[in-house]
PDB file of C-alpha atoms in Angstrom:
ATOM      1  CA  UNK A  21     114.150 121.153  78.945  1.00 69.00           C
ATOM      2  CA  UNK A  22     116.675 118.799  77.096  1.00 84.00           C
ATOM      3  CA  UNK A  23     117.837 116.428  78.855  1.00 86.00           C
ATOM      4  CA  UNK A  24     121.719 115.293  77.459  1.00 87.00           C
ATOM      5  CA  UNK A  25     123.414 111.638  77.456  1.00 86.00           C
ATOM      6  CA  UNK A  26     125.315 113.337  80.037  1.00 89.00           C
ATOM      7  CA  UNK A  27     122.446 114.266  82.722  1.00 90.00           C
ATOM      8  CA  UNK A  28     121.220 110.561  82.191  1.00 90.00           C
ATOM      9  CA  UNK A  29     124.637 109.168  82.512  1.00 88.00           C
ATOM     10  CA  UNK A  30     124.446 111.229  85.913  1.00 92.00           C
ATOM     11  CA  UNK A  31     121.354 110.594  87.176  1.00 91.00           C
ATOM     12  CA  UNK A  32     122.190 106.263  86.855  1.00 92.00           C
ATOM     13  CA  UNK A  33     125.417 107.387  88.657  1.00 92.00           C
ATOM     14  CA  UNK A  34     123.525 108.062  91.436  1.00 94.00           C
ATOM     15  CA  UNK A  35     121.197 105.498  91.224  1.00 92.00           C
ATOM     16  CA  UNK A  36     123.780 103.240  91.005  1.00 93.00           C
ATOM     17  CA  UNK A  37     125.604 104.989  93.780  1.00 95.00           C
ATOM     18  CA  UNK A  38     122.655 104.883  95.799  1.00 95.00           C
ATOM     19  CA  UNK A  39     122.227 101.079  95.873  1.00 92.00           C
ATOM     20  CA  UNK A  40     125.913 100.652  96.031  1.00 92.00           C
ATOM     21  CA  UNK A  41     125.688 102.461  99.544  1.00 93.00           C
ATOM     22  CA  UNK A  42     122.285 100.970 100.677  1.00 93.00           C
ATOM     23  CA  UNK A  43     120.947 104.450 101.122  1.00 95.00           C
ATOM     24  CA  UNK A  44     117.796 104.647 100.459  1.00 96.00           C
ATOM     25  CA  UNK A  45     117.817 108.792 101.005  1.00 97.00           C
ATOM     26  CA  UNK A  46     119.798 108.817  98.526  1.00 97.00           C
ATOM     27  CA  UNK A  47     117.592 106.816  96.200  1.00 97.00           C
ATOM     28  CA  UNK A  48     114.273 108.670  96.824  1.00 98.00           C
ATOM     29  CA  UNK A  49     114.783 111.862  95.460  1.00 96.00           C
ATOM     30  CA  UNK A  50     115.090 109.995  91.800  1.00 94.00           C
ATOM     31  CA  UNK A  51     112.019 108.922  91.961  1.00 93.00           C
ATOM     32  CA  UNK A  52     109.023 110.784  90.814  1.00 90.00           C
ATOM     33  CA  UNK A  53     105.541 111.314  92.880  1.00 93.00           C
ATOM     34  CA  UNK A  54     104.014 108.475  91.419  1.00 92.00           C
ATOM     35  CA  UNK A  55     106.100 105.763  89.642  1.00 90.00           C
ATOM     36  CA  UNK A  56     104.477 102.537  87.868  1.00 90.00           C
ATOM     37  CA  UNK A  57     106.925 100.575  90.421  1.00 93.00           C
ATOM     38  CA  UNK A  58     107.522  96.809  89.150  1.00 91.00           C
ATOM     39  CA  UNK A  59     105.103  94.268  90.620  1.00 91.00           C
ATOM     40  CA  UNK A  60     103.096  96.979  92.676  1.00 93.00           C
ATOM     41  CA  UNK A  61     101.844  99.146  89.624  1.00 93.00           C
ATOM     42  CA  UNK A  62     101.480 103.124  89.943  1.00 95.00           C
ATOM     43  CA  UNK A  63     102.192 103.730  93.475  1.00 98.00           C
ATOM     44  CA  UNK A  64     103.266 106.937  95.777  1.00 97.00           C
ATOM     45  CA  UNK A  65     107.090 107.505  97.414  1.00 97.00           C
ATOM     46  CA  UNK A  66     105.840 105.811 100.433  1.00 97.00           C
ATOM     47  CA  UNK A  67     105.760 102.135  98.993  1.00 97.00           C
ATOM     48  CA  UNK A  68     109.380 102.837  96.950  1.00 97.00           C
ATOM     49  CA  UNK A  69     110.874 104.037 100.381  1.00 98.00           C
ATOM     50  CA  UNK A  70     109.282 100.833 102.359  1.00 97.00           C
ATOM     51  CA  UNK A  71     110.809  98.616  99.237  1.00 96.00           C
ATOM     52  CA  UNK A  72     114.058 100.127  99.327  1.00 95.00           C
ATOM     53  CA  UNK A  73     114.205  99.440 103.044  1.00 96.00           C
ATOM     54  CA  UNK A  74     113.238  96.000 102.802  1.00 95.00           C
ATOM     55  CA  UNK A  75     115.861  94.972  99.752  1.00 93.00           C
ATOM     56  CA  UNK A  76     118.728  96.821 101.547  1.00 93.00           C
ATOM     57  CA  UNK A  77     118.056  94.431 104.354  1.00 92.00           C
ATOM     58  CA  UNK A  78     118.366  91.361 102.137  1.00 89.00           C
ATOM     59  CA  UNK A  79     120.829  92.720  99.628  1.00 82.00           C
ATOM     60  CA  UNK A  80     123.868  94.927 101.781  1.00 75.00           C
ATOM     61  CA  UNK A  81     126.351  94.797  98.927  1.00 74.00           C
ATOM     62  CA  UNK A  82     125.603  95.150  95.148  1.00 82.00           C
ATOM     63  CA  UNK A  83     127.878  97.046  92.601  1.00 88.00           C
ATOM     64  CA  UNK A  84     126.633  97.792  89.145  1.00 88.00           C
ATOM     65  CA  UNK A  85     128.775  98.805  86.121  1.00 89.00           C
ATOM     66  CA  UNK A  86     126.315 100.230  83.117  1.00 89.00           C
ATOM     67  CA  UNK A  87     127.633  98.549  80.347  1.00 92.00           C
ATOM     68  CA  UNK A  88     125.503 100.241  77.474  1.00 88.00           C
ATOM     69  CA  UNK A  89     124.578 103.738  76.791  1.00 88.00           C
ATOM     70  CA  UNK A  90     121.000 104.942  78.319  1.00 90.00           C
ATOM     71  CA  UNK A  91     118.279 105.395  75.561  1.00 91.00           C
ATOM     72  CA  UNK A  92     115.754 108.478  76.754  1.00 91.00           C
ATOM     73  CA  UNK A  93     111.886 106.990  75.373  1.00 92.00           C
ATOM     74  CA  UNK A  94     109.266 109.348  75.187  1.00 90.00           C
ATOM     75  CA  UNK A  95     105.859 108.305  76.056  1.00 91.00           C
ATOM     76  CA  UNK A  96     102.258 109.276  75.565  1.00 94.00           C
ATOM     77  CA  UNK A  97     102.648 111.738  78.592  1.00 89.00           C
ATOM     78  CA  UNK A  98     104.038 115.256  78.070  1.00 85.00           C
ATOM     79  CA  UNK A  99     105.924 114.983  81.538  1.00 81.00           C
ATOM     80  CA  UNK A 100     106.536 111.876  81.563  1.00 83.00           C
ATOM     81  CA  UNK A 101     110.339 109.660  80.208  1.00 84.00           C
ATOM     82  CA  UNK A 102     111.755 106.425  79.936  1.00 87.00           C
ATOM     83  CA  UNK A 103     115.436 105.461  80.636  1.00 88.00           C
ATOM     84  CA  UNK A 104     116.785 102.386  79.526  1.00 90.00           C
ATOM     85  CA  UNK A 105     120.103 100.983  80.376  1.00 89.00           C
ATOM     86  CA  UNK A 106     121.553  97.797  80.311  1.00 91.00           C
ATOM     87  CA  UNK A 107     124.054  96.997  83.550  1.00 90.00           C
ATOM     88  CA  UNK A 108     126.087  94.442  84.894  1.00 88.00           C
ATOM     89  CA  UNK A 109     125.585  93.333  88.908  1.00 80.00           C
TER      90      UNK A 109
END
């Protein structure tokens, strides 16, 4: 499948949209089964959902603007990409 600068700009719409809203439902389905997640490493849904959860009580309003194009990296895994974007908060 080829994935176009349009379906990324999409998909950090609604990642951006998502944390704009504090909805983590709306986060979770962008994630994959197991995600190498920051600080805690490769870990399940479960410990994104209970992250999410816990920033959104801390953080109730945040707005991001992407303010360079996202790059697509592939990596040693056939299944497995890497978006980078740059954003203002």
């Amino acid at each position: 499948m080829q994935i176009t600068q349009a379906d990324l700009s999409t998909l950090i719409g609604r990642y951006f949209a998502g944390y704009e809203q504090g909805d983590v439902d709306m986060l979770m389905p962008l994630y994959g089964n197991r995600v190498d997640y920051y600080r805690f490493g490769l870990v399940g849904k479960a410990i994104i959902e209970e992250d999410k959860t816990a920033y959104f009580k801390n953080w109730r309003s945040v707005t991001y603007q992407l303010i360079s194009p996202p790059e697509l990296v592939d990596t040693d895994k056939v299944n497995e990409k890497r978006v980078f974007f740059t954003c203002d908060l």
